[in-house]
Amino acid sequence: MKAAAFSYVRPSTLAEACAILRADEDARLIAGGQTLAPMMAMRLARPSQLVDIARLPELAGVADAGDALVFGAAVRQAEAERSPLVAARLPLLAKALPWVGHQPTRSRGTIGGSVANADPAAEIPLVLATLGGAVDFMTCDGPGHIAAQDFFAGPMMTALPADAVLTAVRFPVWSTPVGVGFHEISARRSDFAYVSAAAQASFDEDGVCIACTLGLGGAAAVPTRLESVALKLAGRRMTDAEIAEALEEAVAALEIMTDSYASPEYRRRVAKELGARALRDARDSAPGSRP
Amino acid sequence: MSAPVTVELNVNGATRTADVEPRTTLLDCLRDEMKLTGAHAGCEHGVCGACTILLDGEPARACLMFAVQADGYRITTVEGLAPAPGELGIVQDAFCETHGMQCGYCTPAMVLTAHALLARNASPTREEIVEAISGNICRCTGYGQIIEAIEVAARRLAVSNAGVEGAP
Amino acid sequence: MSAPGEFRFVSRDRRVREDRRFVAGRGRYVADIERPGMLHVALVHSPHPAARILSIESQAALALPGVRLVLTGEQLAAAVEPLMNGLDTPHVQRYPMAVGQARYAGEWVAAVVADTRAIAEDAAELVEVAYEPLPFVIDAEEAYTPQSTPVHEKHGSNVLLDRTFVWGEVEEHFAQSDHKLALRVTWGRNSTVPIETFGVVASWDPWSDTLDVWASIQMPKYADQIARALRLPGNGVRVHYDVDVGGSYGVKRGIKHTVLVGHLSRLLNRPVRLIEDRLENMRSGDAHGPDRIFDVEVAFNSDGVVNSMKMRALDNAGAYAGRAPFQLGKPIGAIVGPYRIKSVRYQAVSVTSNKAAQEAVRGFGQAPTNYAIESMMDRVAAHVGIDRLEVRRRNFIGADEFPYLIPSGTRYDSGDYHTVMDKVLAHVEWPALLAERDRLRATGMLAGIGVAACLEPSGGNSSFEPLLNEKNNTTTWMESVRINVDALGTVSVMIHTTSSGQGHETLASTVVGEALGLDPDKIRVVRPDSLASLPGNSPVGSRMAIMMGGAAHLAAGKLIDKCKAIAAHQFGCADEAVDYASGSVIERATGRTLAWADLVGVAHRNHHLLPDGMQPGLEATHIYQVPNASELPVDGRIQMYPCHSFEFHMTLVAIDPILGKVEFRRYVIGHDCGVVINPHIVKGMTLGGIAHGIGAALMEEFVYGEDGQMMSQTFMDYLLPSSHEMPHVEIVHHCTPSPLTVLGQKGSGESGYLGAPAAVSGAINDAVAPLGLRFEKLPIRLTKISDAVAAASPKQDRTL
């Protein structure tokens, strides 16, 4: 299991990286490499050159933009996991990060890499979709921006232009205090999820839901935010019964992914259950909720 | 095949160079070029953890990184842990105390992972130990005596006042 | 035989000496072996489960810089002997690589040798093979039918073995019994999958006509098999036993790898190495384990007493025979488990299929058989409405009945099954455990308790060979130890095998230290290469505590006798008038003493002080025959292994009914392997075996698709339990010494694995029993549990 031969470049600027991608369609970006390296070892990926963007200064750091936290694409998952800023401002991401791979893979894997890889069962893309975030990218033609709901196009497929460098990932931060919930099921803890569910909710002083969001991973071809659930539960107290009812319809409408690991029935059943658990956790951990 | 490039790595506190193809993993570079054979190949696709090394004190998979990516990091392999030839560090000794191994193949990775854990958490709970080693597969022990070894090491480190030797 | 309390070193809390080098990263594994000018091998694999090989074109591969050779299966077959078959099936020929026809997806078709492994892989992609796909068969039952396509056309069918044994009055016992029931359970194809893949380095020296071999092996008669296949004299192969093996648990056999690499080294006059990568290991390492369907009928009384059993075991051996069919033979030595079942009909069927070839796996077929027997006992209990524990209690062989002859000819050496079970029940506080299960159930979880009472036959010999192949008349499976005391008085012990984590250096030094009364830490253990080795059969069949321990103890005894003779001669008394203790010989009557240094001095320097005819030096050798095992089979009956360890598993699981995930709330094992030599080693074996068993029960399987492709080739698909999946295991000890062994010891190398799958399966089935469900195929994946539970209770809303 040795990778096919390639050449290695480490551009010193973002512009340089963009130029390489434009010139060579077989070039691939590498940052953490925790997904790409095994694909290369099995020769399922055979880039002509690896463009190492892990140390580009343009891709580093987490910035607080008020209504969002903006992660440089090369921010390591472990770095985000330990960031007090993430813990305080993005509790949903903080809750999901320990589920990403294992600690040794999080110490190398990046936020941007996970998003760009677009595994339907991956946790970071799920949180991005659930919160309705966005990504920034750069090509030789200049910067661009794609909202999460348009970004994930299918399993391991995104709307990112082929010669683009994903530069930043924007996770919205709500202005009101939130509660969050995250659940997933896999054969072993830290395996890819058969189904995962992420939820966030906010309540007013009367215990009425101001806003909530629920996303499901692993169930469909892309991480999916269930818009109808958010609509149904807003303005309600989010009782268990209301949650169950909202999920019933939303999950029934979902186009469930099929593979050899779990039956579609399993995914649908568990999506409903984990969705409900995530929402209940979000509710119960949110200030002001009184179901 | 593509042209070899020279990599300069900081391994166990010393600067080492090697001429490798870009496709050479850090694992193969350490083992084949630098003759540090304590890191082992188990799956070469990032699941078993037998190749674990420390990068700036954090456990990482040496099979999921190319050597050309590894300059500028402090790399620690199991060979960098023993305080002196023939002398075991506290963590290593604790693994011997509880027999936290059988065939020894996953052991260097387990010992390094334990080091990293104890460096950031001096008194881990059993659950924290289980979580820390969960990325390292052991087929021999069922993990029980490995967990015990880390518990023993934590207790000994607490009274030794030494901190985790060799760790950053 | 001494009671445990009388030992100075045996059974004591002493460190395992091998561990020091491992924690320092100083183990020396085959991938760490470097030879000057060493070349590397990669393989070309068949993409088809069955295909005729029309042509192999290697020009493009050879044109790549750094490529030395491309060898096809046909070229290799012309130069070597076929690999050994266990059974007498001459038309099921096996060579290291496919010859003319590929018989499973992944099978080696050609080998590429290059300066680096990466280049060899580059070149392997460039070897062009033209195939004509052929019909194939994956399913064992289909393969068993006469109309299935034979994997080996010349053999005429897929049946390698179809043998029915009848031991005792089976039909009569069935007719006399109050109840009968039938069940089918299926053991999925899994394996022990060591973290180190198989690897071998071979180096041919044309100036001494010697093939040096370093390999990660655990294989009886490895050097002999290599020499035979390569048409070399036996003393032309030197296997280096001082290689640490990174786990094996049965599977590291590597004959085909070694024959290939040995031949390549001779062709190229260069050292050649093949280290399987993980994909090669999984799909073409020929290291999968049993793959077995059991059809069991059982006859029993209303009180739960089992009278007779009919079992058919249909095993899918894969594409070649090898030793796989013998894994149906070994369990004959414990075919009734720990129970007093009076008669048995056993049909052992092994078929070829277009799956990868099977190899020996921990327990050599015993774990699947135990799973079938224990599933049967649970069904009997449910049928008669008597508690599972009580049914087992009523059927257990009593402690006063040993040695106990089972219908198939094996005499169990010793045991106290009732006491071990009672100790476990006391430890868990059985009523409290039941209450905990019921409490979990009341919260909406599924919860169940599983039990398994299983034997670990140990002291492995090969009685299954003559039993299943009448051309094979092997009646010994010896092991040897040599002890040498040098002129300075220090002791070296020679053992003649590789080790894969069993701690043989600790075993040998502990036993010799105990016998000689010398500090084991000062005893060196040496592994000569195969040319300097005495006969042995490698650490298979839970044998080394018994066999290496036995040889070591008896060699030490010879050494003591020599010391006594030297001293008695000096004292002018009879040998019987002196005692040996802790290195000194004392004349009983006078208290006169000859100390160790003096004994050594006389032996090494003073021939004039030696008794007449005594050889100088202080050395002893013992080649130890397996106890109680020198007979050929009679009427399909034979003594299989000599000793029988016992384990009683009890586990409480909780299952989220929607997610299906099995969580262990309690795992207890009562373990009796006689006198324990090193408690740390036995504990580790037991816990590790349970981990293997949990994997087999819940997640590990080599899955083949309908297209004949193996779908679990990576560690992302073949799931090994991590620390999260392993419960904390509580061990309850018991010691029933074996009367057959030097210290009362029995084997423990397979412990845990032999009962855990049955216990876990039993717990899950107890949990789902209220829903009318039963799982009868391993592994029981969580998705399967969830789907079944949902189907069984469609209307229920079991929101937790």
mmCIF file of C-alpha atoms in Angstrom, chain A residues 1-5 38 41-43 46 102 184-192 194 244 260-263 265-267 269-270 273-274 276-277 280, chain C residues 117-118 121-122 125 277-279 656 658-661 699 711 714-722 724-725 781-783 786-788 790 798-800:
data_model
loop_
_atom_site.group_PDB
_atom_site.id
_atom_site.type_symbol
_atom_site.label_atom_id
_atom_site.label_comp_id
_atom_site.label_asym_id
_atom_site.label_seq_id
_atom_site.Cartn_x
_atom_site.Cartn_y
_atom_site.Cartn_z
ATOM 1 C CA MET A 1 0.000 0.000 0.000
ATOM 2 C CA LYS A 2 2.335 2.652 -1.244
ATOM 3 C CA ALA A 3 0.969 5.717 -2.994
ATOM 4 C CA ALA A 4 1.552 6.155 -6.692
ATOM 5 C CA ALA A 5 4.333 8.633 -7.391
ATOM 6 C CA PRO A 38 -5.378 6.459 2.887
ATOM 7 C CA ALA A 41 -2.185 4.445 -0.131
ATOM 8 C CA MET A 42 -4.866 2.308 -1.751
ATOM 9 C CA ARG A 43 -4.232 4.100 -5.030
ATOM 10 C CA ARG A 46 -3.482 9.339 -7.668
ATOM 11 C CA HIS A 102 -9.878 9.706 16.757
ATOM 12 C CA GLU A 184 -24.619 9.516 16.429
ATOM 13 C CA ILE A 185 -24.595 5.787 16.003
ATOM 14 C CA SER A 186 -21.866 3.739 14.414
ATOM 15 C CA ALA A 187 -20.633 0.183 14.678
ATOM 16 C CA ARG A 188 -17.816 1.312 16.922
ATOM 17 C CA ARG A 189 -17.509 4.696 18.491
ATOM 18 C CA SER A 190 -15.517 6.899 16.120
ATOM 19 C CA ASP A 191 -16.396 4.882 13.042
ATOM 20 C CA PHE A 192 -18.295 6.662 10.334
ATOM 21 C CA TYR A 194 -24.736 5.271 10.153
ATOM 22 C CA ALA A 244 -41.891 13.602 17.473
ATOM 23 C CA SER A 260 -24.462 -2.388 2.545
ATOM 24 C CA TYR A 261 -23.922 -1.239 6.110
ATOM 25 C CA ALA A 262 -27.461 -0.417 7.158
ATOM 26 C CA SER A 263 -30.886 -0.905 5.675
ATOM 27 C CA GLU A 265 -35.385 1.290 7.243
ATOM 28 C CA TYR A 266 -32.673 1.340 9.870
ATOM 29 C CA ARG A 267 -31.485 4.733 8.779
ATOM 30 C CA ARG A 269 -35.932 4.761 12.058
ATOM 31 C CA VAL A 270 -32.731 5.823 13.719
ATOM 32 C CA GLU A 273 -34.895 8.689 17.004
ATOM 33 C CA LEU A 274 -31.556 10.464 17.059
ATOM 34 C CA ALA A 276 -35.578 13.582 18.497
ATOM 35 C CA ARG A 277 -32.844 12.975 21.043
ATOM 36 C CA ARG A 280 -34.614 17.210 23.217
ATOM 37 C CA ARG C 117 8.053 -2.049 -2.434
ATOM 38 C CA ALA C 118 6.595 1.082 -4.027
ATOM 39 C CA GLU C 121 3.475 -1.983 -6.610
ATOM 40 C CA ASP C 122 3.882 0.347 -9.591
ATOM 41 C CA GLU C 125 -0.272 -2.493 -11.901
ATOM 42 C CA ASP C 277 0.161 -5.006 3.090
ATOM 43 C CA ARG C 278 -3.198 -4.916 4.793
ATOM 44 C CA LEU C 279 -5.164 -5.449 1.588
ATOM 45 C CA ASP C 656 -31.018 0.288 22.945
ATOM 46 C CA ILE C 658 -33.970 1.426 18.371
ATOM 47 C CA LEU C 659 -30.269 1.842 17.751
ATOM 48 C CA GLY C 660 -29.504 -1.830 18.331
ATOM 49 C CA LYS C 661 -26.208 -1.135 20.014
ATOM 50 C CA MET C 699 -18.759 -7.095 14.245
ATOM 51 C CA MET C 711 -16.155 -6.685 0.710
ATOM 52 C CA THR C 714 -9.827 -2.819 4.984
ATOM 53 C CA PHE C 715 -10.008 -1.945 8.647
ATOM 54 C CA MET C 716 -12.824 0.415 7.780
ATOM 55 C CA ASP C 717 -14.977 -2.564 6.821
ATOM 56 C CA TYR C 718 -13.557 -5.377 8.889
ATOM 57 C CA LEU C 719 -14.135 -3.996 12.357
ATOM 58 C CA LEU C 720 -11.812 -4.845 15.220
ATOM 59 C CA PRO C 721 -12.975 -4.060 18.743
ATOM 60 C CA SER C 722 -11.357 -0.962 20.204
ATOM 61 C CA HIS C 724 -14.548 1.384 23.658
ATOM 62 C CA GLU C 725 -16.063 -1.937 22.697
ATOM 63 C CA ARG C 781 -24.607 -6.560 13.952
ATOM 64 C CA LEU C 782 -26.400 -3.725 15.644
ATOM 65 C CA THR C 783 -28.347 -2.880 12.508
ATOM 66 C CA SER C 786 -32.567 -2.963 15.407
ATOM 67 C CA ASP C 787 -34.238 -4.136 12.221
ATOM 68 C CA ALA C 788 -35.433 -7.340 13.844
ATOM 69 C CA ALA C 790 -38.609 -3.066 14.745
ATOM 70 C CA ARG C 798 -40.199 2.603 22.059
ATOM 71 C CA THR C 799 -38.892 6.095 22.330
ATOM 72 C CA LEU C 800 -36.291 6.240 25.030
#
